[in-house]
Coordinates of N, CA and C in Angstrom, one line a residue:
Chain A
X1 N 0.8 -1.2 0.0 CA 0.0 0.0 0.0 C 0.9 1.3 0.0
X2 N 2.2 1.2 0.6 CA 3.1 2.3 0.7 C 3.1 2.7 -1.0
X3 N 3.8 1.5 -1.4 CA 4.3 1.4 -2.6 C 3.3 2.2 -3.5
X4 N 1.8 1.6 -3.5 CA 0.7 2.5 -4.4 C 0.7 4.0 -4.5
X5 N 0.7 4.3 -3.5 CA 0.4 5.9 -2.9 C 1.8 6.3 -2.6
X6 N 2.6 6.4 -3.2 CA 4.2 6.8 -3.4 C 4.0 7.1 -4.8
X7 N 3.9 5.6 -5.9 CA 3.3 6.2 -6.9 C 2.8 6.7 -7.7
X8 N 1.4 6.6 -6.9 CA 0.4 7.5 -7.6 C 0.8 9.2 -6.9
X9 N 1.5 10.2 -6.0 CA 2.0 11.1 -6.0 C 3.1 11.0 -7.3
X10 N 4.0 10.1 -7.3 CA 5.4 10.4 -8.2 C 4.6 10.9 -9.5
X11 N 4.1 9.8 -10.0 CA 3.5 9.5 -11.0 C 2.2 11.1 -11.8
X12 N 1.8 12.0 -10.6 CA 1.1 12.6 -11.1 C 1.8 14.1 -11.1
X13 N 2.7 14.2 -11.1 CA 3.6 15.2 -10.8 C 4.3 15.5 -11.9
X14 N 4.4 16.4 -12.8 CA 5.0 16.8 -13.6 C 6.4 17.4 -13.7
X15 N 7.3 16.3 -13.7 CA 8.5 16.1 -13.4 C 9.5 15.2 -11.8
X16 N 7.9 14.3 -11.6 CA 9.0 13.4 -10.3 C 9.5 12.3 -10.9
X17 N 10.6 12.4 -10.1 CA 11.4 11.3 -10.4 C 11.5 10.1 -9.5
X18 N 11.2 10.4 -8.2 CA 11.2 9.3 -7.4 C 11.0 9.6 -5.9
X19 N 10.2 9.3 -5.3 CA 9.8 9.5 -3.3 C 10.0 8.1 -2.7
X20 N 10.3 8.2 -1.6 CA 11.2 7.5 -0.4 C 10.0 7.9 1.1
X21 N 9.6 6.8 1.7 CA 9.5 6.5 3.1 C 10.4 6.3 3.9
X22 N 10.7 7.3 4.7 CA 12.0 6.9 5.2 C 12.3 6.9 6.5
X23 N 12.9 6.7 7.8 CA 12.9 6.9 8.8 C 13.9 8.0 8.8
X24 N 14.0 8.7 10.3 CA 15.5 10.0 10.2 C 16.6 9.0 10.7
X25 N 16.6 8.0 10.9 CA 18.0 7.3 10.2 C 18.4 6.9 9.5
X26 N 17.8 7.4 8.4 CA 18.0 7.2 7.2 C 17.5 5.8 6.4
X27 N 16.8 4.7 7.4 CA 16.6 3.7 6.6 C 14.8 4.0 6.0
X28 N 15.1 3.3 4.7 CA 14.0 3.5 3.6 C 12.6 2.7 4.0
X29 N 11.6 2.7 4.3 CA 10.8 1.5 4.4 C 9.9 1.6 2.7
X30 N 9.9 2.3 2.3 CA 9.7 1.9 1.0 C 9.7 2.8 0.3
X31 N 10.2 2.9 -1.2 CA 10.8 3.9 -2.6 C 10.1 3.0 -3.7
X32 N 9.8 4.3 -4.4 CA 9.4 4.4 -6.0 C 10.4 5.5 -6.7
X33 N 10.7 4.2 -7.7 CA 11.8 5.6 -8.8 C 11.1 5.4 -10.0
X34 N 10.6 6.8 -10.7 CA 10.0 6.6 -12.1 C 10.6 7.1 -13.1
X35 N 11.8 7.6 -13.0 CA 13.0 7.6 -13.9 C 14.5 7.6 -12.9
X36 N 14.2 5.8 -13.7 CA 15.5 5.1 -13.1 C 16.9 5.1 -13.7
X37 N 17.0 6.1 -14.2 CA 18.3 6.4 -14.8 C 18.5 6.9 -14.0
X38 N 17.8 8.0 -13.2 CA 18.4 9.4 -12.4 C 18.8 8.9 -11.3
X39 N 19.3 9.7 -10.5 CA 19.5 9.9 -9.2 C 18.5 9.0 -8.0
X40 N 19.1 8.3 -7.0 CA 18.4 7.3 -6.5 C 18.1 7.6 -5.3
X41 N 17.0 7.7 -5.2 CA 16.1 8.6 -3.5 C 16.7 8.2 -2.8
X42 N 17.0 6.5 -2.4 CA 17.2 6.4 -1.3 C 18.5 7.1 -0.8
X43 N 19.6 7.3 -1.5 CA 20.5 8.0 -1.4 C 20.6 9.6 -1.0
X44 N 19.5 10.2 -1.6 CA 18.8 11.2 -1.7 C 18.2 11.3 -0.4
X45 N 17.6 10.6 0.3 CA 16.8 10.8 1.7 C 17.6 10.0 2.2
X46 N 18.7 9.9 2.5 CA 19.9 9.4 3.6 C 20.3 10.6 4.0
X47 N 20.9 11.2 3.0 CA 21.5 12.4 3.1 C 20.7 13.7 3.8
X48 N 19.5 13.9 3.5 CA 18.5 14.4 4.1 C 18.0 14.3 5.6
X49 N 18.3 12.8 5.6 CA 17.8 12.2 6.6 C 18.2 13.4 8.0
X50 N 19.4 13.4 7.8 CA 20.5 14.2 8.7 C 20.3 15.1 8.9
X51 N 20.1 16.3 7.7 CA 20.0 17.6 7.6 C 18.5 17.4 8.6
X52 N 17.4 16.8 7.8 CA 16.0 16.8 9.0 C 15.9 16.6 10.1
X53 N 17.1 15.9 10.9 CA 16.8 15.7 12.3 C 18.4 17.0 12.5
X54 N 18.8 17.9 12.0 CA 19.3 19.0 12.4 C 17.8 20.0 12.5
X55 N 17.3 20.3 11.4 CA 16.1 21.0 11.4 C 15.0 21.1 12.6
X56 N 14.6 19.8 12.8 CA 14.0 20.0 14.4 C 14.4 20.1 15.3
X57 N 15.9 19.8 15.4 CA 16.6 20.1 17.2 C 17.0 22.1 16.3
X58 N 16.3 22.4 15.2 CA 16.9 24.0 15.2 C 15.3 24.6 15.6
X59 N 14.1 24.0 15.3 CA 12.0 24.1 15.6 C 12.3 24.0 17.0
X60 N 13.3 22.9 17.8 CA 12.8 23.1 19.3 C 13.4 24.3 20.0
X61 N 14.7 24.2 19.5 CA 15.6 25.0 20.4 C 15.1 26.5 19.9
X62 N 14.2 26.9 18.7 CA 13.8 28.3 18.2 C 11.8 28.1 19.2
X63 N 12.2 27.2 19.5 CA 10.6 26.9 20.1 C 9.3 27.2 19.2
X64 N 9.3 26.9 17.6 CA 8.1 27.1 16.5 C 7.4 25.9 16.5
X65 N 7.3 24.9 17.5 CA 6.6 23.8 16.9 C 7.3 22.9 16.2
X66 N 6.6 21.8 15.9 CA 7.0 20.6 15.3 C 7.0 21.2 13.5
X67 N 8.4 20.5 13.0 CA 8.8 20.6 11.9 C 7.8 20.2 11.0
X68 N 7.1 20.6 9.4 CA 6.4 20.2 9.0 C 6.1 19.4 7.5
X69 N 6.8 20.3 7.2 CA 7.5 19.9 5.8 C 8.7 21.3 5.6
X70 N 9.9 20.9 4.3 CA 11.0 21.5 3.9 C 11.5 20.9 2.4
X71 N 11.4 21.9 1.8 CA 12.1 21.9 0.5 C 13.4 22.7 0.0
X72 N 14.1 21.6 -0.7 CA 15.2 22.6 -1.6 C 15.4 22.6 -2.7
X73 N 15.8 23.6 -3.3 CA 15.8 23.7 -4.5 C 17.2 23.5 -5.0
X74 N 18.0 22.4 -5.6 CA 19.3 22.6 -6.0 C 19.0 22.6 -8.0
X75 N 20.4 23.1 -8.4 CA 20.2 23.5 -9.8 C 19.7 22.8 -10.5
X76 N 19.8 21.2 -10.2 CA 19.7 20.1 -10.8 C 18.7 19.1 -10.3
X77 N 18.0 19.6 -9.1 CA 17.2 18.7 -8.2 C 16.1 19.6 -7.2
X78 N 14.7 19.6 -7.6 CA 14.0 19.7 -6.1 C 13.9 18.5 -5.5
X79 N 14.2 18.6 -4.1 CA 13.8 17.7 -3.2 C 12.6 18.5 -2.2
X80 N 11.1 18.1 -2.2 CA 9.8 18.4 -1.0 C 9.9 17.0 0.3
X81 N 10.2 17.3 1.1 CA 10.2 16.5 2.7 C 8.7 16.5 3.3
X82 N 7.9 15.7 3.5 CA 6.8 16.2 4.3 C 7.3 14.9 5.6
X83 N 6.9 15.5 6.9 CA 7.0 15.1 8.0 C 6.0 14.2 8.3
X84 N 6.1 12.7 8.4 CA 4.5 12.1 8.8 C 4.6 11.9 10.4
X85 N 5.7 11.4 10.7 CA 5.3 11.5 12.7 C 6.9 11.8 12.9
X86 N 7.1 11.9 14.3 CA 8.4 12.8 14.5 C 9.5 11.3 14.2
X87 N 8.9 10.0 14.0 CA 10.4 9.0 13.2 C 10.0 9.1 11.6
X88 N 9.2 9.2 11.0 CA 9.3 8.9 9.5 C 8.9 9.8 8.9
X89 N 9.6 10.3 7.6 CA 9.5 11.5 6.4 C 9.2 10.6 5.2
X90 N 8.1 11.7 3.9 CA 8.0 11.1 2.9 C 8.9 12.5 1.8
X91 N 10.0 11.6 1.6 CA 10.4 12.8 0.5 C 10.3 12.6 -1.0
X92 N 10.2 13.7 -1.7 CA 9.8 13.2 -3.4 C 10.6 14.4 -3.7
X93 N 11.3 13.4 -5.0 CA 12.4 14.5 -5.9 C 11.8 14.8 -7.6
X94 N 11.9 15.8 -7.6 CA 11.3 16.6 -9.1 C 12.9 17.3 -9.1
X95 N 12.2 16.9 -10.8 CA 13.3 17.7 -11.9 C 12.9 19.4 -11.3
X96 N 14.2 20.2 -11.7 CA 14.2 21.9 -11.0 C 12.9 22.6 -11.7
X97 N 12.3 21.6 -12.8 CA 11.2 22.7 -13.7 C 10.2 22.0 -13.6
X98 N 10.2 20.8 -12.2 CA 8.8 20.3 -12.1 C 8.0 21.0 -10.9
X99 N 6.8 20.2 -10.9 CA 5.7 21.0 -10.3 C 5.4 21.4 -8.7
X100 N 6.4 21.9 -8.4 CA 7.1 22.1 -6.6 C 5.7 21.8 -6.2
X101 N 4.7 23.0 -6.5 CA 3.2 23.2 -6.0 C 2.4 21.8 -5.4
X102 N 2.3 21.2 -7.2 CA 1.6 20.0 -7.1 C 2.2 18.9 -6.1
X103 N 3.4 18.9 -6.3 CA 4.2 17.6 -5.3 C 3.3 18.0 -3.6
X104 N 3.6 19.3 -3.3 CA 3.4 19.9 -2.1 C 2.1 19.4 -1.7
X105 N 1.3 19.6 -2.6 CA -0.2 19.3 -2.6 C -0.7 17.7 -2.3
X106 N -0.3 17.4 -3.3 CA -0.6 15.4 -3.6 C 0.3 15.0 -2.0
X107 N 1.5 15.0 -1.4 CA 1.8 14.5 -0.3 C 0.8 14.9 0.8
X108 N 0.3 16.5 0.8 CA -0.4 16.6 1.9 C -1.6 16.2 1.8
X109 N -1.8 15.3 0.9 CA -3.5 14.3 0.8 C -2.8 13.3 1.4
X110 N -1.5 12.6 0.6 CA -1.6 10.9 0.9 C -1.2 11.3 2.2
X111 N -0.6 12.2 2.8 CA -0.1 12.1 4.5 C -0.5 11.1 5.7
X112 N -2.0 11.5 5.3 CA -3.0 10.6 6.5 C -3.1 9.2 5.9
X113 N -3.2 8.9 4.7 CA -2.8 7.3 4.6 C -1.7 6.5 4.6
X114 N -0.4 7.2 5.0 CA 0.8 6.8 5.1 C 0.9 6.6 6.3
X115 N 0.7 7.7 7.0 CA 0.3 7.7 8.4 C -0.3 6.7 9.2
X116 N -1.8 6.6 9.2 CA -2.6 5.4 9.1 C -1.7 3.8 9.0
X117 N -0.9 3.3 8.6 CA 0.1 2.5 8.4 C 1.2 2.4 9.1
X118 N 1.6 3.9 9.4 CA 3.4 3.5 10.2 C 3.4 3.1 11.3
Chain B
X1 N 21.0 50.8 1.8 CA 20.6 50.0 0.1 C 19.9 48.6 0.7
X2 N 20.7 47.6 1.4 CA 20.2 46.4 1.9 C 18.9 46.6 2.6
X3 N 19.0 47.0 3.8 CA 17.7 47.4 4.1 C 16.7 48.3 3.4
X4 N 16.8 48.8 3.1 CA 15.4 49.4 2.3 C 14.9 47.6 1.3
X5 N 15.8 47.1 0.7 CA 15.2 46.1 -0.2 C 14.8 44.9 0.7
X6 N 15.1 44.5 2.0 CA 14.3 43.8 2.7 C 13.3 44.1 3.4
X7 N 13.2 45.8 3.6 CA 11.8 46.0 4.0 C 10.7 45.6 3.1
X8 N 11.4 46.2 1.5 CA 10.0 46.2 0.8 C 10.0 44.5 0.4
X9 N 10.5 43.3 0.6 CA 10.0 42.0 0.5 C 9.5 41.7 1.6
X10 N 9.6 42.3 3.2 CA 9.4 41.7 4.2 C 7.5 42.1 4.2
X11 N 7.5 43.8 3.8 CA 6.4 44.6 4.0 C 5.7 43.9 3.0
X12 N 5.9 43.5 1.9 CA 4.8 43.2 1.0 C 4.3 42.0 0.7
X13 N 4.9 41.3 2.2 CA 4.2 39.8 2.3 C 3.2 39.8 2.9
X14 N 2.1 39.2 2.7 CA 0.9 38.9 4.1 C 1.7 38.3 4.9
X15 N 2.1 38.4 6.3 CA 2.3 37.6 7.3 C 3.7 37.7 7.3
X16 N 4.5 38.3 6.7 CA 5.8 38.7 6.9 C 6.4 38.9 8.1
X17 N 7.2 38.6 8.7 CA 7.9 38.8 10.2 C 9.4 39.5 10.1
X18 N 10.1 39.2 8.9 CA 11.5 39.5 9.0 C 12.2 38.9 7.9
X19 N 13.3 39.5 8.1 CA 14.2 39.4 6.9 C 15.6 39.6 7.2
X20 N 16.9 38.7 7.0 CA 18.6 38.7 7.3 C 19.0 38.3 6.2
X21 N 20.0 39.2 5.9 CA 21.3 39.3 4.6 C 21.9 38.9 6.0
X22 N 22.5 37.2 5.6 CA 23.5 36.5 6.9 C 24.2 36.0 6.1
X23 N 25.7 35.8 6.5 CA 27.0 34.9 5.7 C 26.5 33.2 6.6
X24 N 27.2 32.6 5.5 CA 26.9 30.8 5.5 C 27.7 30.9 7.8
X25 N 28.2 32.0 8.1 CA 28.9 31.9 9.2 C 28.0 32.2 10.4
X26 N 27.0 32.8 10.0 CA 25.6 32.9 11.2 C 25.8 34.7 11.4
X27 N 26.8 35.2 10.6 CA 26.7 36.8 11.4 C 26.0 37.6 9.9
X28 N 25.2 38.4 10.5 CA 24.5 39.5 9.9 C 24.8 40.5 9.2
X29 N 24.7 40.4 8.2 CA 25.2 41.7 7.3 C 23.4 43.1 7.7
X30 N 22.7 42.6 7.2 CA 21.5 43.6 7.8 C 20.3 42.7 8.2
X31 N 19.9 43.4 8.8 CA 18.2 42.8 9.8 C 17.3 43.8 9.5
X32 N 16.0 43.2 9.0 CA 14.6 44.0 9.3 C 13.6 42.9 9.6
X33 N 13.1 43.5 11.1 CA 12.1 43.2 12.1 C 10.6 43.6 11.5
X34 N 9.7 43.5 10.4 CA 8.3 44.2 10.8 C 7.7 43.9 11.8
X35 N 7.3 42.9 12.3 CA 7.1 42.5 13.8 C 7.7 42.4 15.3
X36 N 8.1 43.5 15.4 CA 9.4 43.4 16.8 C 9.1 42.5 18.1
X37 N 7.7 42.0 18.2 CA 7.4 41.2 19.2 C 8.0 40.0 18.9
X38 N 7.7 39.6 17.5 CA 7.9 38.2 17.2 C 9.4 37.4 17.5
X39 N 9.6 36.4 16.8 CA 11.0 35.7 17.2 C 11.9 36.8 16.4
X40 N 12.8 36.8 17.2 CA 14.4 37.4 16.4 C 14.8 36.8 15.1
X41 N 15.2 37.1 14.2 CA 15.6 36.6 12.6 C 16.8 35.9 12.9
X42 N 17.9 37.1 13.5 CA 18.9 36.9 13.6 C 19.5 35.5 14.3
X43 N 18.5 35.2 15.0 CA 18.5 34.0 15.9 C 17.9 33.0 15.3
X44 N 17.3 33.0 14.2 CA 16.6 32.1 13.7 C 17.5 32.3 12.2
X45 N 18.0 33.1 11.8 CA 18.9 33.0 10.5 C 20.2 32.3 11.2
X46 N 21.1 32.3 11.9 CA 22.1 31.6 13.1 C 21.6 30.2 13.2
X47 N 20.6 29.9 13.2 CA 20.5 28.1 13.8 C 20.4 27.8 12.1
X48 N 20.3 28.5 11.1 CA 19.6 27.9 9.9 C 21.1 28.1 8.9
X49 N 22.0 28.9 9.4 CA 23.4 29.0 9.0 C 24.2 27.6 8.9
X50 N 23.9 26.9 10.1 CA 24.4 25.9 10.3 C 23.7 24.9 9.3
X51 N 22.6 24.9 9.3 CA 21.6 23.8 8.2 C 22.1 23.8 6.7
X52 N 22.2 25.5 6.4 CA 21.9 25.6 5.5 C 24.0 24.9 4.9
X53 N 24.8 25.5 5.5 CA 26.2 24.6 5.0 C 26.1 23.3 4.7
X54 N 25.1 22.3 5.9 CA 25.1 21.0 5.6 C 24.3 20.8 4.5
X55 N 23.0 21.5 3.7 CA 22.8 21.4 2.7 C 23.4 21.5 1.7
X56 N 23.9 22.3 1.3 CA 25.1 22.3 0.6 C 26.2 21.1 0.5
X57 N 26.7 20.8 1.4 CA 27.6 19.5 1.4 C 26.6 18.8 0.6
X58 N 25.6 18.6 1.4 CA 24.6 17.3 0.8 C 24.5 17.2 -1.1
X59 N 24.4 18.5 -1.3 CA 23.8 19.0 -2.8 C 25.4 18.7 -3.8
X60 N 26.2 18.8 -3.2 CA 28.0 18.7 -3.6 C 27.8 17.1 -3.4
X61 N 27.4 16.1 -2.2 CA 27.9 14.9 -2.7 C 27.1 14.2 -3.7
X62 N 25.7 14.7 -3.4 CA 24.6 14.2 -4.5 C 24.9 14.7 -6.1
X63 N 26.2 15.4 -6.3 CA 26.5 16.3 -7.5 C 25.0 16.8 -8.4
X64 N 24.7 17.0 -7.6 CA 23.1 17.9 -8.4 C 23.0 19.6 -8.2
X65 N 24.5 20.1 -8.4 CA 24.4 21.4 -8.2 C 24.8 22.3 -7.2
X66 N 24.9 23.5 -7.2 CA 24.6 24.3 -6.2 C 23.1 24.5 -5.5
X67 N 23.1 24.5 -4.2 CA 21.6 24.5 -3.5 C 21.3 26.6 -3.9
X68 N 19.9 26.4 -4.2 CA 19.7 27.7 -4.6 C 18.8 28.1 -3.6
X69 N 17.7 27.7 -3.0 CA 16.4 28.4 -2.1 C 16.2 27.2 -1.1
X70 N 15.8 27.3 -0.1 CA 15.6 25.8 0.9 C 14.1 26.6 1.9
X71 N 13.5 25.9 2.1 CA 12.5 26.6 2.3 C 11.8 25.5 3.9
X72 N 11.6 25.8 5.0 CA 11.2 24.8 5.9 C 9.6 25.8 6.5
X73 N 9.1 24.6 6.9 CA 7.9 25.1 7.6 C 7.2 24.2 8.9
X74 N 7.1 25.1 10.0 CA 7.2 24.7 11.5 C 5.5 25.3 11.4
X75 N 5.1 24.5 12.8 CA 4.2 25.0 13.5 C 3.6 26.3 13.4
X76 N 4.5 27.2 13.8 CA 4.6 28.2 14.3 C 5.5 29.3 13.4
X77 N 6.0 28.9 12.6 CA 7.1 29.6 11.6 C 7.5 28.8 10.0
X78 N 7.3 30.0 9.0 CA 8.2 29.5 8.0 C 9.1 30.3 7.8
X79 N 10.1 29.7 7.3 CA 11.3 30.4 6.9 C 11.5 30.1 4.9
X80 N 11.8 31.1 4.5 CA 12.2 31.1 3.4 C 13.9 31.0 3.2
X81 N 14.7 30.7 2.5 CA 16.1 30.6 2.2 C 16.6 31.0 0.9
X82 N 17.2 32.3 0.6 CA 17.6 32.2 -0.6 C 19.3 32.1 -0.5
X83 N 20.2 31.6 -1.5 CA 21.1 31.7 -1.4 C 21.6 32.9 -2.7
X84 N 22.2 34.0 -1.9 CA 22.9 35.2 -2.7 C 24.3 35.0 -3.3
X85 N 25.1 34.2 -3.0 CA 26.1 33.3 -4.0 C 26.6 32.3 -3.1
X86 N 28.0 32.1 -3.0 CA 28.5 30.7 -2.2 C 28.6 31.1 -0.7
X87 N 28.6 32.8 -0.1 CA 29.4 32.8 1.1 C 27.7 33.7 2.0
X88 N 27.1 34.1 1.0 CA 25.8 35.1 1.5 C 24.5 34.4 1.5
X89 N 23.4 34.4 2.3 CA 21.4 33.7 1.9 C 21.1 35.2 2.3
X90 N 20.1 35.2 2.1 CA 18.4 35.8 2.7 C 17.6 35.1 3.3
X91 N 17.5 35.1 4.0 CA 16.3 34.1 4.8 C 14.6 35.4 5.1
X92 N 13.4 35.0 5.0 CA 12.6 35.5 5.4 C 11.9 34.8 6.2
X93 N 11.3 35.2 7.5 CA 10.5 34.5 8.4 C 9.1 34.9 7.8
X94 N 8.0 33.9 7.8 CA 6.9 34.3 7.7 C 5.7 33.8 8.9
X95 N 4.3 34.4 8.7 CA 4.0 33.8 9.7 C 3.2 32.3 9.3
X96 N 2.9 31.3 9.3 CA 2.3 30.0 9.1 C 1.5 29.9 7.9
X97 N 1.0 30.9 8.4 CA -0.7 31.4 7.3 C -0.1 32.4 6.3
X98 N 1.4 32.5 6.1 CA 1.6 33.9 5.2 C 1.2 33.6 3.7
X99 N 2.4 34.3 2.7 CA 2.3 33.9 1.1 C 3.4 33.4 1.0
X100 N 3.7 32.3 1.3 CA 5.2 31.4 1.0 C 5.3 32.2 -0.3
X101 N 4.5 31.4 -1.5 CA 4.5 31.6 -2.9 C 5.2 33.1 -3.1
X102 N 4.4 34.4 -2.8 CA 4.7 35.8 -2.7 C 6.4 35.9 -2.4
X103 N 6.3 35.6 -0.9 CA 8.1 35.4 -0.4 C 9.2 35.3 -1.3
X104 N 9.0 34.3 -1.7 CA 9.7 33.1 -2.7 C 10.0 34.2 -4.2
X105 N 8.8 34.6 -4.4 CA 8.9 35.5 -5.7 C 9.7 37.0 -5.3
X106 N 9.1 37.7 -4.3 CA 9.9 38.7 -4.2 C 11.1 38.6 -3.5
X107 N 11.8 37.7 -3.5 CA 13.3 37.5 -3.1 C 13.6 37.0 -4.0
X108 N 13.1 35.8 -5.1 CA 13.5 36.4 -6.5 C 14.1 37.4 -7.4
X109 N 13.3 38.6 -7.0 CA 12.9 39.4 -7.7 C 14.1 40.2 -7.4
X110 N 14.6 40.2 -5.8 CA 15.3 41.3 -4.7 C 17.0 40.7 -5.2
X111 N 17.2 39.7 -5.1 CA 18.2 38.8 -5.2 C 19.5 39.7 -6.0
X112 N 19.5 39.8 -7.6 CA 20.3 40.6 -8.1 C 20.8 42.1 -7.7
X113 N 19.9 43.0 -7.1 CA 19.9 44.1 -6.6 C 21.1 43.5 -4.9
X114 N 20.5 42.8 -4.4 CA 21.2 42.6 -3.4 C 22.5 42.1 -3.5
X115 N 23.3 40.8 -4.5 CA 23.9 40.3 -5.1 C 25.4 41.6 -5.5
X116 N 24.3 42.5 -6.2 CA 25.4 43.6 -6.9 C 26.2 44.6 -5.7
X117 N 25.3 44.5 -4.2 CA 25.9 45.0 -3.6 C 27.0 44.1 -2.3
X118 N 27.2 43.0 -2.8 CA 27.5 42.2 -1.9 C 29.4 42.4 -2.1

């Protein structure tokens, strides 16, 4: 069921390449890559993984609440993070001229079904 | 020159809080507060100095570029990120409910103007 609703986000997104369930230690509990030449999420949300558990010890210690989602934009890569409980993130990577908006959108539907599961 | 061009991005956000021209090193080139009650920038551009280097690394080992905008959203705060070349960002605080989208464009927009004075 991860697997479906990973896809069907990647899949309606004009320009994703691939999203990752992941824990902040970096291990994956499940990935979809829909252009498998590119760059490989899981590797992609390892590296992340880190930066996100710096991001909430910077939400506590600024005292804003719980982290919620975070995006970056590199020349060659967006990566969108959405937060599903304070151990697991769903991150999805778009090409830099895909649809930031829509990704942002379609994760904050499947949230609660991913959720529902962990 | 710096400040006047972070007022008018900070002022012309719904929900705008603030605005720092910070080096990747946590120290302040200029600050503007619209909301003086609210959280400090400077203290919230300072925890995000640190993030924002490890992004970088991350974007260098993923060889996908230079990181251009990183954008995180808390409870209680978003922050926008731009990066002004390798050693300078802009960060804008907004409030929860602001115009990320808005933000995002007029630091766009502000970027070269501030760039040429750097």
């Amino acid at each position: 069921m991860f697997a479906e609703t990973l896809r069907k986000v990647i899949d309606n997104v004009d320009g994703g390449i691939g999203g990752v369930i992941m824990g902040l230690d970096g291990i994956p509990v499940e990935t979809y890559m829909r252009q498998k030449e590119r760059l490989d999420i899981n590797t992609i949300g390892m590296e992340f993984s880190f930066i996100l558990a710096q991001v909430r010890k910077a939400a506590d210690s600024l005292a804003v609440g719980t982290c919620e989602e975070m995006s970056v934009k590199a020349e060659r890569l967006v990566l969108v993070v959405r937060m599903l409980d304070p151990r697991y993130f769903l991150a999805v990577a778009l090409q830099p001229e895909g649809n930031f908006g829509k990704a942002r959108y379609l994760m904050r539907l499947a949230a609660p079904r991913l959720v529902e599961q962990l």
